[in-house]
Short mmCIF file of C-alpha atoms in Angstrom, two decimals:
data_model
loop_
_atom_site.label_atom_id
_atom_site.label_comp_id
_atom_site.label_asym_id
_atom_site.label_seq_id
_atom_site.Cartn_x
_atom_site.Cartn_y
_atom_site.Cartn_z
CA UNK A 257 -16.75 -9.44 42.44
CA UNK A 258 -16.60 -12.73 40.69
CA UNK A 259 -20.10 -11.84 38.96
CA UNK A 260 -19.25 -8.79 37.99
CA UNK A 261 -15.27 -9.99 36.19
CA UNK A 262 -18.16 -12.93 34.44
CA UNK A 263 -19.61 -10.10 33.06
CA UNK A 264 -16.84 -7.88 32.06
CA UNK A 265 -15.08 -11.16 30.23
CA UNK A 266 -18.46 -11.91 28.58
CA UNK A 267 -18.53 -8.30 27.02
CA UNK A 268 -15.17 -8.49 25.95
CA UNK A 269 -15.68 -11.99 24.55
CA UNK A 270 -18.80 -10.60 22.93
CA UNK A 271 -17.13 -7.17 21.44
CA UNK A 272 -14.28 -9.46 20.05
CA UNK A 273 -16.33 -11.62 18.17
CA UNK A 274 -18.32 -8.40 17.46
CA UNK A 275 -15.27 -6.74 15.78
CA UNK A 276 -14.34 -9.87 14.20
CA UNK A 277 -17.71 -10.32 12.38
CA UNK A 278 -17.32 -6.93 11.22
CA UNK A 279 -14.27 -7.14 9.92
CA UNK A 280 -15.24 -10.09 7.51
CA UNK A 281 -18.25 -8.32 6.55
CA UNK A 282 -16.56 -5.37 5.17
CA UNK A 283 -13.91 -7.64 3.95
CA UNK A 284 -16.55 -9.72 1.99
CA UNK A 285 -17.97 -6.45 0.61
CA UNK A 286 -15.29 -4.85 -0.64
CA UNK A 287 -14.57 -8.03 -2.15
CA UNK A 288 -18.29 -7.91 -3.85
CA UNK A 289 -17.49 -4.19 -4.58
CA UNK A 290 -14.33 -4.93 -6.27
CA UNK A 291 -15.49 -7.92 -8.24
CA UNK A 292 -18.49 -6.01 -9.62
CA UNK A 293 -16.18 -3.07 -10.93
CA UNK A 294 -14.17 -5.59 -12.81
CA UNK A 295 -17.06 -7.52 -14.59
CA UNK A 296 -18.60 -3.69 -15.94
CA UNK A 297 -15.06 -3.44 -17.06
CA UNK A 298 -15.18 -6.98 -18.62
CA UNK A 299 -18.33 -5.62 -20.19
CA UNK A 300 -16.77 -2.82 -21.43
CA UNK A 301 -14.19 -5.00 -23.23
CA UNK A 302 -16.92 -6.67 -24.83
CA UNK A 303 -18.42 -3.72 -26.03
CA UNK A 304 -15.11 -2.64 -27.50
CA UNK A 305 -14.62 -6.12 -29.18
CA UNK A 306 -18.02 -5.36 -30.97
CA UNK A 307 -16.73 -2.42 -32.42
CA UNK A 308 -13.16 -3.64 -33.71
CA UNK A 309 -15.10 -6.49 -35.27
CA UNK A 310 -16.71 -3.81 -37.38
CA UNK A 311 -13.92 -2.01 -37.99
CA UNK A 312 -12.39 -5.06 -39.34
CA UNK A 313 -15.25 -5.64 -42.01
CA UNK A 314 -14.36 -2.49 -43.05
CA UNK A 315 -10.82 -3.21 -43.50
CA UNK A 316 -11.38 -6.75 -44.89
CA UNK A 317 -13.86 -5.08 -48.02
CA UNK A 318 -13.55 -1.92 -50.02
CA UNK A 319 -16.76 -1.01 -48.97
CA UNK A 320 -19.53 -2.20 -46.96
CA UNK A 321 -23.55 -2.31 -48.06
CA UNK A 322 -26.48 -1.32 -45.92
CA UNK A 323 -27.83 -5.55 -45.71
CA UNK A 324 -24.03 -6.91 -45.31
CA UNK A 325 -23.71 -4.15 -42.28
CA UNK A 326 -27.32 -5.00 -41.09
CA UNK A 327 -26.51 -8.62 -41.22
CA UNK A 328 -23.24 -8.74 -39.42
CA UNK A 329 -24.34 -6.90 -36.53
CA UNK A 330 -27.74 -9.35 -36.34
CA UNK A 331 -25.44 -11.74 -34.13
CA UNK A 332 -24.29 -9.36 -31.83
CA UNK A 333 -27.41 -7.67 -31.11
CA UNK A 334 -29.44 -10.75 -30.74
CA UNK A 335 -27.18 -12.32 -28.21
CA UNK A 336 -26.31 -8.99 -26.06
CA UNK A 337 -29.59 -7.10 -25.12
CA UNK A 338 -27.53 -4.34 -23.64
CA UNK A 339 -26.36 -3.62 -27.27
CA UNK A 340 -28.61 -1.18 -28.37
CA UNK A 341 -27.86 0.15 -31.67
CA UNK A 342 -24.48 -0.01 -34.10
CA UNK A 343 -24.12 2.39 -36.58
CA UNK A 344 -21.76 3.48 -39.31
CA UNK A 345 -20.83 6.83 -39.85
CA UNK A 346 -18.62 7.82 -42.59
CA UNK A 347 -16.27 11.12 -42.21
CA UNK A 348 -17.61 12.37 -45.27
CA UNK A 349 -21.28 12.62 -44.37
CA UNK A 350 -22.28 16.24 -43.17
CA UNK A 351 -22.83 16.93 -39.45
CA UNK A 352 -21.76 13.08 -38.91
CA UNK A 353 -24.71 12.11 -40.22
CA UNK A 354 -26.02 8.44 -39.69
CA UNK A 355 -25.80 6.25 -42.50
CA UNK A 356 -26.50 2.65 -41.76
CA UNK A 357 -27.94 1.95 -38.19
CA UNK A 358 -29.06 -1.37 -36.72
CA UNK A 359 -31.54 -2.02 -35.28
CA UNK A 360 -33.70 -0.23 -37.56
CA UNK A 361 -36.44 0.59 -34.75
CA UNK A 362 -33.41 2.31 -32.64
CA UNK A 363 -33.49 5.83 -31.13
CA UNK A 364 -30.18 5.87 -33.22
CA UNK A 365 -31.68 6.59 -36.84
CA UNK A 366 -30.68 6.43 -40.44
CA UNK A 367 -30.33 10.33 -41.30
CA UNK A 368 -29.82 11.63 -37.83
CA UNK A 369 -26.86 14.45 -37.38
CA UNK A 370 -24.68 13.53 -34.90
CA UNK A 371 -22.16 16.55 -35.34
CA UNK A 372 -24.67 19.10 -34.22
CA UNK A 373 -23.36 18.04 -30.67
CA UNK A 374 -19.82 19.11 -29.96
CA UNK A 375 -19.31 16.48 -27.59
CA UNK A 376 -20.23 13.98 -30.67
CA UNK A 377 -17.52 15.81 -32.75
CA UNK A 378 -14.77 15.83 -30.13
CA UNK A 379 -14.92 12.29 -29.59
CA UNK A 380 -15.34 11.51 -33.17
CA UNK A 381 -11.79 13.60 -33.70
CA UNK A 382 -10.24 12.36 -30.33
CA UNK A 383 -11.12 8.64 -32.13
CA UNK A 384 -9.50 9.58 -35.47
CA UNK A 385 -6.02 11.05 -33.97
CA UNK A 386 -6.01 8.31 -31.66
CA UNK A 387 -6.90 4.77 -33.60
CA UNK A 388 -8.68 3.81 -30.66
CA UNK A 389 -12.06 3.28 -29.12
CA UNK A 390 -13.66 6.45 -27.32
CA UNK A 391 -16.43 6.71 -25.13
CA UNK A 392 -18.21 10.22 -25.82
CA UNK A 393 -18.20 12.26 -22.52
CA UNK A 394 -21.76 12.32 -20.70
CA UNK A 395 -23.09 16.24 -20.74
CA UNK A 396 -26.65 18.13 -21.16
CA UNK A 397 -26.10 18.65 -24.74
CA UNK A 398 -26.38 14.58 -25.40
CA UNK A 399 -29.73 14.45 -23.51
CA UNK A 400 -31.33 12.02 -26.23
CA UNK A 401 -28.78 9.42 -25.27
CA UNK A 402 -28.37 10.37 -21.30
CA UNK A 403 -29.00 7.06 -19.99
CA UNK A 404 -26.63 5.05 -22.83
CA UNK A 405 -23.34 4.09 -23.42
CA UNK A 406 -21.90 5.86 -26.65
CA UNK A 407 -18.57 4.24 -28.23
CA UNK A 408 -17.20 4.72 -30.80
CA UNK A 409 -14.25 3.45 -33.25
CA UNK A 410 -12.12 4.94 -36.06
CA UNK A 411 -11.89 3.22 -39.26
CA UNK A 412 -9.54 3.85 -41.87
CA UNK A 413 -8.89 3.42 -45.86
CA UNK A 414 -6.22 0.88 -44.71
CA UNK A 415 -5.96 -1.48 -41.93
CA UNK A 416 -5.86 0.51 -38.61
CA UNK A 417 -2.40 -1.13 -37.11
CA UNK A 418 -0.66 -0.13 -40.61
CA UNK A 419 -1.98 4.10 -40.79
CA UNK A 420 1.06 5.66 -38.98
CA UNK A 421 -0.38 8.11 -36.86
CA UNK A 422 0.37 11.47 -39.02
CA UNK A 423 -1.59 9.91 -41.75
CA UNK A 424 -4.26 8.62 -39.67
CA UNK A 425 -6.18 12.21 -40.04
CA UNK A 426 -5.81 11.67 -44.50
CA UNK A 427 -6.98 8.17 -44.33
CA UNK A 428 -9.79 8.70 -41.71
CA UNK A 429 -12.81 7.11 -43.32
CA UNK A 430 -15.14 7.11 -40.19
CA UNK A 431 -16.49 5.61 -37.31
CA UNK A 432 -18.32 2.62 -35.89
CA UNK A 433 -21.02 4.09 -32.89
CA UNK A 434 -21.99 1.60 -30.44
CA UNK A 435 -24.61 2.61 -28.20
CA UNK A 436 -24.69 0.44 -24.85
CA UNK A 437 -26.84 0.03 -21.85
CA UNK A 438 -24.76 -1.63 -19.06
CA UNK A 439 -27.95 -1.28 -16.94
CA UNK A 440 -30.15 -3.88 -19.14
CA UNK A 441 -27.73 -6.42 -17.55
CA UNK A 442 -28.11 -4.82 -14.07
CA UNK A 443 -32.06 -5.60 -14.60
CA UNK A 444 -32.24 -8.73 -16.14
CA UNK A 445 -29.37 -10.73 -14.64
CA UNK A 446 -27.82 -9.07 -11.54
CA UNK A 447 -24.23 -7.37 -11.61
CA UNK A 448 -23.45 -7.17 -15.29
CA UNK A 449 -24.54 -10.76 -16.64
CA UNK A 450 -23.10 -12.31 -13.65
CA UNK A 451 -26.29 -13.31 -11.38
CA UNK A 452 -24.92 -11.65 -8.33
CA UNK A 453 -27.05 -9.21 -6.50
CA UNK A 454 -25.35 -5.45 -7.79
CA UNK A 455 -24.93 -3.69 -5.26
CA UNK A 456 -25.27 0.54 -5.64
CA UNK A 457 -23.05 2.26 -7.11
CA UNK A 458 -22.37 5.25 -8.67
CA UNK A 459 -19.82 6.60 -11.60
CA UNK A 460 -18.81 10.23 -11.78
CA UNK A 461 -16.39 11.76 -14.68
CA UNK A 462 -14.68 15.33 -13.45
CA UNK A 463 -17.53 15.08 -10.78
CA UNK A 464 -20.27 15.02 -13.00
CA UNK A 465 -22.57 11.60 -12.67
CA UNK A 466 -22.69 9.22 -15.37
CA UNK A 467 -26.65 8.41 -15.33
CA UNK A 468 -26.22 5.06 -17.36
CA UNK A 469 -24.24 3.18 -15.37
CA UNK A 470 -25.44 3.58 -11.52
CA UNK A 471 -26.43 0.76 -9.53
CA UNK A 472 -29.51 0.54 -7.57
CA UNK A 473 -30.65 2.76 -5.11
CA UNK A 474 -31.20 1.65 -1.29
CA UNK A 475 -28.05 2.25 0.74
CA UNK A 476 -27.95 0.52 4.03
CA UNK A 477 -28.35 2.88 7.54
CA UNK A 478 -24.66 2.90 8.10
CA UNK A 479 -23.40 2.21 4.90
CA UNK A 480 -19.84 0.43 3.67
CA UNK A 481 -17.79 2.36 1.20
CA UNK A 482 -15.49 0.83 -1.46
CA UNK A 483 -14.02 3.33 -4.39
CA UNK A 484 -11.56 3.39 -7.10
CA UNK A 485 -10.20 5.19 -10.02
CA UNK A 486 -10.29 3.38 -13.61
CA UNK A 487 -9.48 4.20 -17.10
CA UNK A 488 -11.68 3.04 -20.48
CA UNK A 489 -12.29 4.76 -24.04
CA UNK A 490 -10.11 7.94 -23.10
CA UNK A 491 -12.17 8.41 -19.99
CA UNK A 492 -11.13 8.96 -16.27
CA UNK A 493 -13.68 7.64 -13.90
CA UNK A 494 -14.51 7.35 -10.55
CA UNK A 495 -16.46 4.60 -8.97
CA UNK A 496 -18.27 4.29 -5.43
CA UNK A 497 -19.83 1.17 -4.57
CA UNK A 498 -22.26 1.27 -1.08
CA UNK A 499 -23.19 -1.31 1.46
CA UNK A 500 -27.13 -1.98 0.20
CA UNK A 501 -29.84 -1.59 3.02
CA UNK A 502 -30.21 -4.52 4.98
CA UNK A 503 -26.37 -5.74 4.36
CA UNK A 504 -25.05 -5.43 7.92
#
């Protein structure tokens, strides 16, 4: 009788600590999870800083030349590998064609005719009514950038916070494309430039999977679950982040 209560009080000692260990190792992943979600969103915010500080060359110079656009993005590119390409794309070029691009090597080239792609031309328009930064929605039609980023921001014949938006549409001069690869980071340095192991995750918009910014694959057996709901670029997204395999 005494051997046998030993035992029963060593198996509840040992399924308390049990529980308890478990409990702090979903805590500490969900903390991972959540921590990850905000540095792509810090990321994102540096993507969109890019792009204003090209709107405001535009807005500090009548107009802007091929080498002074090639020049000012040299920085950026050179010290963000997940930048891929900026280009400029004025609203009077047909089919949104490209006219300057950087770099000049890009899949993103001089000439190219963005408007064939309604999804191109819906952002470009949700951009112009809007003043602000839009990322294009993902979809078949944009397979040659299905594993990129595409931003973009309006520019105007006057300084974007002074175009009152009914005149924003009669002053639209065009936009500033970004194209981004959060995943470069994801390869090179861990969770988005932070050196912490990313753990996988996946991004859906209206339940379609957004190919460019998943995590790496490898769930664990019995995985941990963390998911949220954010906002960016006139975009509703949905994120799941798993346990990796081996976490528990």
């Amino acid at each position: 009788g005494v051997m046998l209560a030993a035992l029963m009080a060593v198996l509840a000692l040992f399924n308390l600590v049990s529980r308890h260990e478990a409990a702090l190792l979903e805590k500490g992943f969900q903390q991972q999870a959540r921590e990850q979600v905000e540095r792509l969103d810090v990321r994102l915010s540096v993507y969109t800083e890019n792009l204003h500080s090209l709107r405001r060359l535009w807005e500090s110079s009548q107009s802007v030349e091929e080498a002074e656009f090639a020049l000012f993005t040299a920085g950026a590119l050179e010290d963000h590998p997940d930048i891929r390409a900026l280009a400029w794309v004025p609203a009077t070029s047909p089919h949104m064609q490209v006219v300057y691009v950087s770099p000049v090597n890009s899949r993103l080239v001089r000439g190219m005719l963005l408007g064939r792609d309604e999804r191109m031309l819906a952002a470009r328009d949700e951009a112009r009514d809007s003043g602000k930064v839009v990322i294009v929605p993902q979809g078949r039609s944009l397979s040659a950038f299905s594993d990129v980023l595409l931003m973009m921001v309006p520019v105007y014949a006057r300084p974007s916070a002074i175009v009152p938006a009914e005149d924003r549409a009669r002053e639209f001069a065009g936009v500033v494309l970004g194209v981004f690869e959060p995943r470069q980071l994801a390869r090179e340095g861990g969770a988005f430039d932070s050196g912490a192991v990313m753990l996988p995750m996946q991004i859906s918009e209206q339940g379609l999977l957004l190919p460019y910014l998943q995590g790496p694959a490898g769930a664990d057996t019995w995985p941990m679950t963390w998911e949220t709901d954010f906002s960016r670029g006139g975009r509703d997204w949905h994120v799941t982040v798993t346990s990796p395999a081996g976490y528990r």
